Amino acid sequence: MDLRQTGIATAPAYSLDRGRSLHRWLRDMRLNHPVHRDPLTRVWTLYRHRDITRATAGPAAFSSELWRYLPGEMGTDALTAGNLTAMDPPRHRLLRDLVSRSFTARAVAELRPRITAIAADLIAAVADRGEMDVVADLSDPLPVLVIGDLLGLPREEWGLLRGWAQRLLSFDKGDLMDGAVRKRVEDTQKELLDHLRIHVRRRRADPQEDLISRLTRAEVGGERLTEEEVVNFADLLLLAGHVTTTLLPANIVLTLDEHPDAAAEVRADRALIPGAIEETLRYRPVIVGNTRVTTRAVTVGGEQLPAGQFVSLSFISGNRDEQHFADADRFDIHRDARKHLGFGHGIHYCLGAPLARLELAIALETMLDRFSRFEATGTPVYYDTPGVAGPRSLRITFRHH
Ligand code: HEM
């Protein structure tokens, strides 16, 4: 069972029809079974916005330290030490504070020229073709270049990092049950961690001005982070900062393509870009949910949950909750979408949100600057990986200005 999987076994796959059937199904769950326990997996799912935010706002009752409740060797924090997403207060706060300075809106604004140059180069490389794959040609390379830079990983290695991230994404729901596939995923993860470990050792011996060097010197409660903590932290930043940002531009392009009026508005007034990005994060989030575990008996949405229950938070459903967002199924770039769950909510709210917003805005600005028009062609190809909803390939044709 993949604990990160949101929803239950019978939910229609997002890839079936760009999420239409899934959203119909989620609406029914919100109305009729807003707090539901899947008989097969025994995982509870919260479908309503207010129940989800109650859980994300209450880490004392809804813990992120799932490993504490897993059997055998999975029941240790060996794999998650240093991973913010799998940590509760107070350690979570201490560790998050270490890196949060590097990710404030002001700090990441300094990266604008560099990200703009990377995006311009990527678009220039395909400009003569008149068509491109938004994912392969722009949104896959862009974030790994940016996060690789921040972490201080040598440029020659960025190709390798992309390869690992790709492989980690390229397994699907059915495959997870397949031991050989699971082994491939574990091997890939190990290769990536071993590689990062070499780099962390290098930086410990010879610190530079990058995030990994800072982490190797940082102290929490008077103690240096262990090597494993730094390695896992770098791994988290690399994957969290890469995969998500790879998927969202295609969702933006696809959604604007389906809403030509909104697309024309954004083209005419670039000040609407941030609104279009937030609304896409609500309307088509790429992280469909996450999981917590109850530390004590708790009542949510009128249901009694005992201690030790895995609880999946369906961000994708909360984002369409009609009790929270008026006309929730309508894509509206003018709405106040700030309370969307596309970046989560509470103490685990996406650390990289300012960076992601910047990268996404620059990607869209660059496309609007270079292309007088662009439109999606053919059918987007989706990842079936549980927990994410975004195309791994989206072809567009374009014309130059
Ligand atoms: C479109 C891009 C992105 C999306 C949709 C996204 C989404 C999310 C979501 C939903 C969470 C919350 C998970 C939870 O509640 O358990 C999260 C957490 C996190 N994200 Fe992002 N993310 C994006 C980009 C980034 C970037 C660029 C970075 C930067 C390096 C990043 C780093 C993180 C980290 C470190 C956490 C864990 C924070 C914590 O547990 O305190 N993300 N992200």
XYZ file of C-alpha atoms and ligand atoms in Angstrom:
444
model
C 0.000 0.000 0.000
C 1.279 3.443 -0.818
C 0.433 5.683 2.106
C 0.833 8.759 0.000
C -2.006 7.696 -2.231
C -5.062 9.865 -1.948
C -8.570 8.591 -2.359
C -9.636 5.000 -2.407
C -9.091 2.144 -4.758
C -12.306 2.721 -6.700
C -11.704 6.405 -7.529
C -11.530 6.994 -11.298
C -7.971 7.647 -12.491
C -7.183 11.288 -13.176
C -5.593 10.278 -16.468
C -8.900 8.880 -17.743
C -10.346 12.204 -18.906
C -8.245 15.026 -17.406
C -9.918 14.500 -14.064
C -13.580 15.018 -15.112
C -14.842 11.650 -13.839
C -12.655 11.918 -10.773
C -14.153 15.315 -9.905
C -17.701 13.976 -10.275
C -16.756 11.144 -7.953
C -15.102 13.514 -5.460
C -18.198 15.725 -5.375
C -20.251 12.700 -4.414
C -17.754 11.855 -1.658
C -17.849 15.434 -0.319
C -21.623 15.359 -0.213
C -22.250 11.831 0.987
C -19.051 10.460 2.582
C -16.897 13.480 3.509
C -14.948 11.456 6.073
C -14.606 7.985 4.674
C -12.703 4.851 5.597
C -11.736 2.602 2.732
C -12.570 -0.986 3.774
C -9.676 -2.385 1.733
C -6.786 -0.150 2.773
C -8.379 0.962 6.076
C -7.145 4.475 5.297
C -9.511 7.341 6.086
C -9.877 10.174 3.611
C -11.025 13.720 4.337
C -12.692 15.317 1.321
C -13.931 18.673 2.636
C -11.826 21.820 2.761
C -12.628 22.623 6.370
C -11.869 19.095 7.624
C -8.602 19.000 5.683
C -7.451 22.360 7.051
C -8.420 21.276 10.526
C -6.113 18.301 10.163
C -3.246 20.289 8.632
C -3.598 22.935 11.366
C -3.439 20.366 14.164
C -0.172 18.417 13.981
C -0.532 17.345 17.629
C -3.513 15.156 16.682
C -2.680 14.664 12.980
C 0.985 13.734 12.885
C 3.264 13.593 9.840
C 5.508 11.007 11.498
C 3.829 8.081 9.766
C 6.861 5.855 10.296
C 6.028 5.602 14.005
C 2.963 3.567 13.071
C 4.532 1.288 10.484
C 5.600 -2.274 11.179
C 9.126 -3.731 11.138
C 12.030 -1.864 9.676
C 9.739 0.744 8.139
C 8.870 1.763 11.696
C 12.050 3.782 12.153
C 12.932 7.224 10.943
C 16.019 5.905 9.106
C 14.538 6.768 5.736
C 12.975 10.037 6.771
C 15.530 11.695 9.093
C 15.898 15.249 7.828
C 12.734 15.034 5.740
C 10.547 17.953 6.829
C 7.382 16.472 5.390
C 7.730 13.457 7.715
C 8.411 15.432 10.884
C 6.352 17.018 13.675
C 7.103 19.989 15.930
C 9.313 20.900 17.658
C 12.030 19.421 15.422
C 10.103 20.329 12.300
C 10.143 24.040 13.181
C 13.848 24.022 14.062
C 14.834 22.345 10.824
C 12.470 24.394 8.682
C 13.851 27.608 10.186
C 17.301 26.596 8.993
C 16.359 26.786 5.354
C 13.332 29.065 5.316
C 15.501 32.176 4.877
C 16.672 30.874 1.502
C 13.101 30.517 0.277
C 11.387 33.784 1.240
C 9.831 35.792 -1.591
C 12.580 38.381 -1.171
C 15.409 35.832 -1.247
C 14.108 34.047 -4.317
C 13.439 37.354 -6.142
C 17.225 37.592 -6.517
C 17.076 34.477 -8.673
C 14.809 36.167 -11.236
C 17.544 37.123 -13.760
C 19.084 33.657 -13.616
C 15.748 31.825 -14.006
C 14.736 34.183 -16.830
C 17.994 33.417 -18.642
C 17.503 29.659 -18.226
C 13.889 29.854 -19.484
C 14.904 32.057 -22.450
C 17.647 29.574 -23.443
C 15.265 26.642 -23.244
C 12.668 28.381 -25.433
C 15.334 29.606 -27.869
C 16.456 26.003 -28.349
C 13.052 25.028 -29.776
C 12.047 28.353 -31.348
C 12.659 27.246 -34.945
C 10.563 24.134 -34.657
C 7.122 25.742 -34.382
C 6.156 23.061 -31.902
C 7.428 21.787 -28.589
C 6.672 19.557 -25.660
C 5.992 21.897 -22.723
C 7.272 19.274 -20.293
C 10.348 17.857 -22.041
C 11.517 21.173 -23.503
C 10.709 23.642 -20.739
C 9.167 22.587 -17.454
C 11.237 19.459 -16.898
C 14.672 21.052 -17.303
C 13.886 24.447 -15.707
C 13.325 23.551 -12.029
C 16.184 21.071 -11.811
C 18.569 23.707 -13.154
C 17.287 26.179 -10.558
C 17.318 23.838 -7.560
C 20.646 22.277 -8.627
C 22.066 25.785 -8.640
C 20.650 26.600 -5.184
C 21.990 23.400 -3.668
C 25.350 23.966 -5.337
C 25.397 20.747 -7.350
C 27.835 20.816 -10.272
C 26.191 21.568 -13.599
C 27.641 18.484 -15.283
C 25.497 16.432 -12.888
C 22.165 18.033 -13.620
C 21.443 15.547 -16.412
C 21.924 12.727 -13.916
C 19.583 14.378 -11.401
C 16.882 14.761 -14.017
C 17.250 11.120 -14.926
C 16.773 10.010 -11.340
C 13.774 12.268 -10.779
C 12.230 11.003 -14.019
C 12.724 7.397 -13.025
C 11.192 7.997 -9.604
C 8.105 9.402 -11.272
C 7.811 6.745 -13.923
C 6.027 3.992 -12.150
C 2.298 3.644 -12.038
C -0.389 2.541 -9.629
C -0.521 -1.089 -10.707
C 3.229 -1.370 -10.785
C 3.556 -0.533 -7.104
C 2.342 -3.979 -6.243
C 5.072 -5.429 -8.429
C 8.168 -6.293 -6.372
C 10.534 -5.759 -9.312
C 9.228 -2.244 -9.897
C 9.349 -1.428 -6.218
C 12.946 -2.599 -6.162
C 13.777 -0.405 -9.163
C 12.312 2.602 -7.345
C 14.251 1.793 -4.167
C 17.472 1.289 -6.149
C 17.006 4.616 -7.909
C 16.358 6.354 -4.602
C 19.495 4.757 -3.152
C 21.625 5.805 -6.151
C 20.419 9.374 -5.755
C 21.067 9.403 -1.994
C 24.559 7.881 -2.456
C 25.325 10.557 -4.976
C 24.129 13.337 -2.690
C 26.147 11.838 0.166
C 29.369 12.191 -1.848
C 28.477 15.781 -2.521
C 27.636 16.508 1.134
C 31.021 15.081 2.186
C 32.740 17.239 -0.406
C 31.019 20.353 0.917
C 31.684 19.477 4.526
C 35.407 19.370 3.711
C 35.332 22.426 1.469
C 32.288 24.653 2.147
C 31.018 27.088 -0.502
C 28.174 29.619 -0.531
C 25.415 27.146 -1.318
C 22.571 25.588 0.628
C 24.235 22.195 1.157
C 27.339 23.875 2.600
C 25.131 25.911 4.927
C 23.285 22.804 6.071
C 26.515 20.954 6.836
C 27.500 23.814 9.172
C 24.056 24.411 10.665
C 23.168 23.493 14.223
C 19.823 22.520 15.689
C 19.575 22.700 19.495
C 23.358 23.016 19.726
C 23.998 19.957 17.570
C 25.185 19.713 13.998
C 22.872 17.932 11.570
C 23.984 14.377 10.897
C 25.225 13.467 7.446
C 22.056 11.463 6.856
C 19.900 14.451 7.787
C 21.697 16.732 5.353
C 21.521 14.105 2.604
C 17.805 13.504 3.124
C 17.122 17.208 3.309
C 18.891 17.806 0.005
C 16.992 14.872 -1.478
C 13.686 16.353 -0.321
C 14.476 19.777 -1.746
C 15.576 18.267 -5.008
C 12.521 16.104 -5.468
C 9.948 18.456 -3.902
C 11.390 21.347 -5.870
C 11.613 19.467 -9.112
C 8.760 17.096 -9.776
C 6.005 19.485 -8.712
C 7.314 22.435 -10.670
C 7.790 20.168 -13.669
C 4.138 19.279 -13.753
C 2.405 22.581 -13.145
C 3.340 24.583 -16.290
C 1.670 21.936 -18.446
C -1.443 22.191 -16.270
C -1.392 25.978 -16.726
C -1.002 25.736 -20.511
C -3.675 23.067 -20.753
C -6.119 25.012 -18.597
C -5.577 28.277 -20.474
C -6.003 26.343 -23.706
C -9.398 25.167 -22.479
C -10.319 28.732 -21.403
C -9.411 30.999 -24.338
C -11.016 34.089 -22.745
C -8.814 33.792 -19.684
C -5.801 33.148 -21.936
C -6.519 36.328 -23.926
C -6.872 38.329 -20.710
C -3.535 37.099 -19.363
C -1.841 37.855 -22.682
C -3.241 41.397 -22.647
C -2.387 42.072 -19.005
C 0.631 40.334 -17.466
C -0.463 41.519 -14.026
C -3.018 38.681 -14.217
C -0.317 35.995 -14.351
C -0.104 35.471 -10.555
C -3.900 35.071 -10.355
C -3.858 32.569 -13.218
C -1.138 30.555 -11.455
C -2.977 30.462 -8.106
C -6.227 29.507 -9.779
C -4.503 26.689 -11.680
C -3.072 25.437 -8.376
C -6.660 25.292 -7.124
C -8.349 24.030 -10.272
C -5.630 21.574 -11.315
C -3.311 20.914 -8.384
C -0.396 18.612 -9.105
C -0.113 17.221 -5.583
C -3.487 15.632 -5.048
C -3.094 15.078 -1.311
C -0.978 13.841 1.519
C -1.255 11.601 4.559
C -1.252 12.102 8.328
C -1.727 9.694 11.231
C -3.909 10.294 14.284
C -1.991 10.377 17.562
C -5.148 10.191 19.677
C -8.888 9.735 19.301
C -10.271 12.671 17.386
C -13.629 13.731 15.962
C -13.595 15.230 12.495
C -16.551 16.020 10.251
C -18.784 14.260 12.787
C -16.814 10.975 12.586
C -14.872 9.484 15.493
C -11.382 8.396 14.504
C -9.383 6.316 16.990
C -5.635 6.851 17.559
C -3.211 5.346 15.046
C -5.375 5.822 11.937
C -3.855 6.831 8.613
C -5.744 9.804 7.241
C -5.415 10.889 3.657
C -6.103 14.581 2.975
C -7.603 15.047 -0.470
C -6.256 18.476 -1.477
C -7.707 18.013 -4.965
C -11.176 17.559 -3.471
C -10.855 20.419 -0.938
C -9.949 22.694 -3.833
C -13.320 22.043 -5.467
C -15.329 22.184 -2.251
C -18.459 24.117 -3.148
C -18.900 25.094 0.491
C -15.593 26.899 0.391
C -15.217 28.221 -3.168
C -18.217 29.738 -4.947
C -18.841 28.060 -8.297
C -15.907 25.794 -7.495
C -15.852 23.956 -10.837
C -15.371 27.191 -12.767
C -11.835 28.275 -13.681
C -11.745 31.962 -12.744
C -8.421 33.793 -12.698
C -10.026 36.733 -10.852
C -11.230 34.771 -7.858
C -9.513 34.941 -4.489
C -7.960 31.492 -4.650
C -5.503 32.084 -1.833
C -6.978 29.431 0.405
C -6.398 26.733 -2.212
C -4.608 23.605 -1.061
C -2.297 23.302 -4.064
C 0.644 24.117 -1.772
C -0.923 22.403 1.242
C -1.755 24.298 4.426
C -0.530 24.673 8.018
C 2.995 24.057 9.260
C 3.892 21.927 6.218
C 2.733 24.568 3.754
C 5.078 24.374 0.775
C 8.424 25.836 1.721
C 9.254 26.427 -1.931
C 6.009 28.240 -2.808
C 7.679 31.626 -3.494
C 10.278 29.933 -5.693
C 7.639 27.866 -7.476
C 5.522 30.981 -8.109
C 8.530 32.773 -9.540
C 9.543 29.882 -11.798
C 5.987 29.419 -13.031
C 5.506 33.131 -13.712
C 8.788 33.311 -15.629
C 7.948 30.189 -17.659
C 4.598 31.684 -18.658
C 6.001 35.184 -19.288
C 8.715 33.714 -21.521
C 6.188 31.796 -23.582
C 3.946 34.854 -23.929
C 6.937 37.011 -24.885
C 8.227 34.648 -27.542
C 5.022 33.232 -28.977
C 2.188 35.336 -30.398
C -0.021 32.307 -29.937
C 0.260 28.729 -28.815
C -2.162 25.866 -28.588
C -2.169 22.337 -27.293
C -2.198 19.601 -29.915
C -3.036 15.945 -29.475
C -3.761 14.361 -26.127
C -1.656 15.052 -23.059
C -0.002 11.927 -21.656
C -0.453 11.606 -17.885
C 1.631 10.143 -15.128
C -0.284 7.424 -13.351
C 1.921 7.853 -10.307
C -0.296 8.013 -7.237
C -0.393 11.373 -5.564
C 0.415 13.491 -8.610
C -1.844 14.769 -11.376
C -0.116 16.319 -14.321
C 0.959 15.466 -17.861
C 4.375 14.020 -18.557
C 3.977 15.163 -22.136
C 1.998 18.054 -23.579
C 2.675 19.077 -27.165
C 1.886 22.577 -28.365
C 2.273 24.401 -31.643
C 3.209 28.071 -31.598
C 3.774 31.152 -33.752
C 6.411 33.794 -33.143
C 5.705 37.440 -32.638
C 4.333 23.975 -8.412
C 5.239 23.654 -7.574
C 5.014 23.057 -6.197
C 3.887 22.480 -5.658
C 2.532 22.270 -6.322
C 4.228 22.067 -4.311
C 3.345 21.476 -3.430
C 3.609 21.197 -2.107
C 2.634 20.706 -1.144
C 1.180 20.383 -1.462
C 3.257 20.569 0.052
C 2.611 20.159 1.389
C 2.714 18.698 1.707
C 1.995 18.346 3.017
O 1.142 19.055 3.533
O 2.292 17.270 3.564
C 4.640 20.957 -0.154
C 5.613 20.924 0.815
C 6.931 21.213 0.557
N 7.479 21.745 -0.612
Fe 6.491 22.176 -2.278
N 5.539 22.380 -4.070
C 6.057 22.986 -5.195
C 7.334 23.471 -5.368
C 8.333 23.384 -4.439
C 9.653 23.913 -4.607
C 10.180 24.672 -5.835
C 10.334 23.584 -3.487
C 11.772 23.946 -3.193
C 12.744 23.636 -3.039
C 9.439 22.866 -2.588
C 9.746 22.367 -1.350
C 8.834 21.877 -0.441
C 9.203 21.406 0.892
C 10.593 21.386 1.485
C 8.011 20.996 1.509
C 7.859 20.432 2.932
C 7.579 21.540 3.880
C 7.321 21.053 5.295
O 7.011 19.871 5.495
O 7.439 21.882 6.203
N 8.219 22.769 -3.205
N 4.821 21.360 -1.466
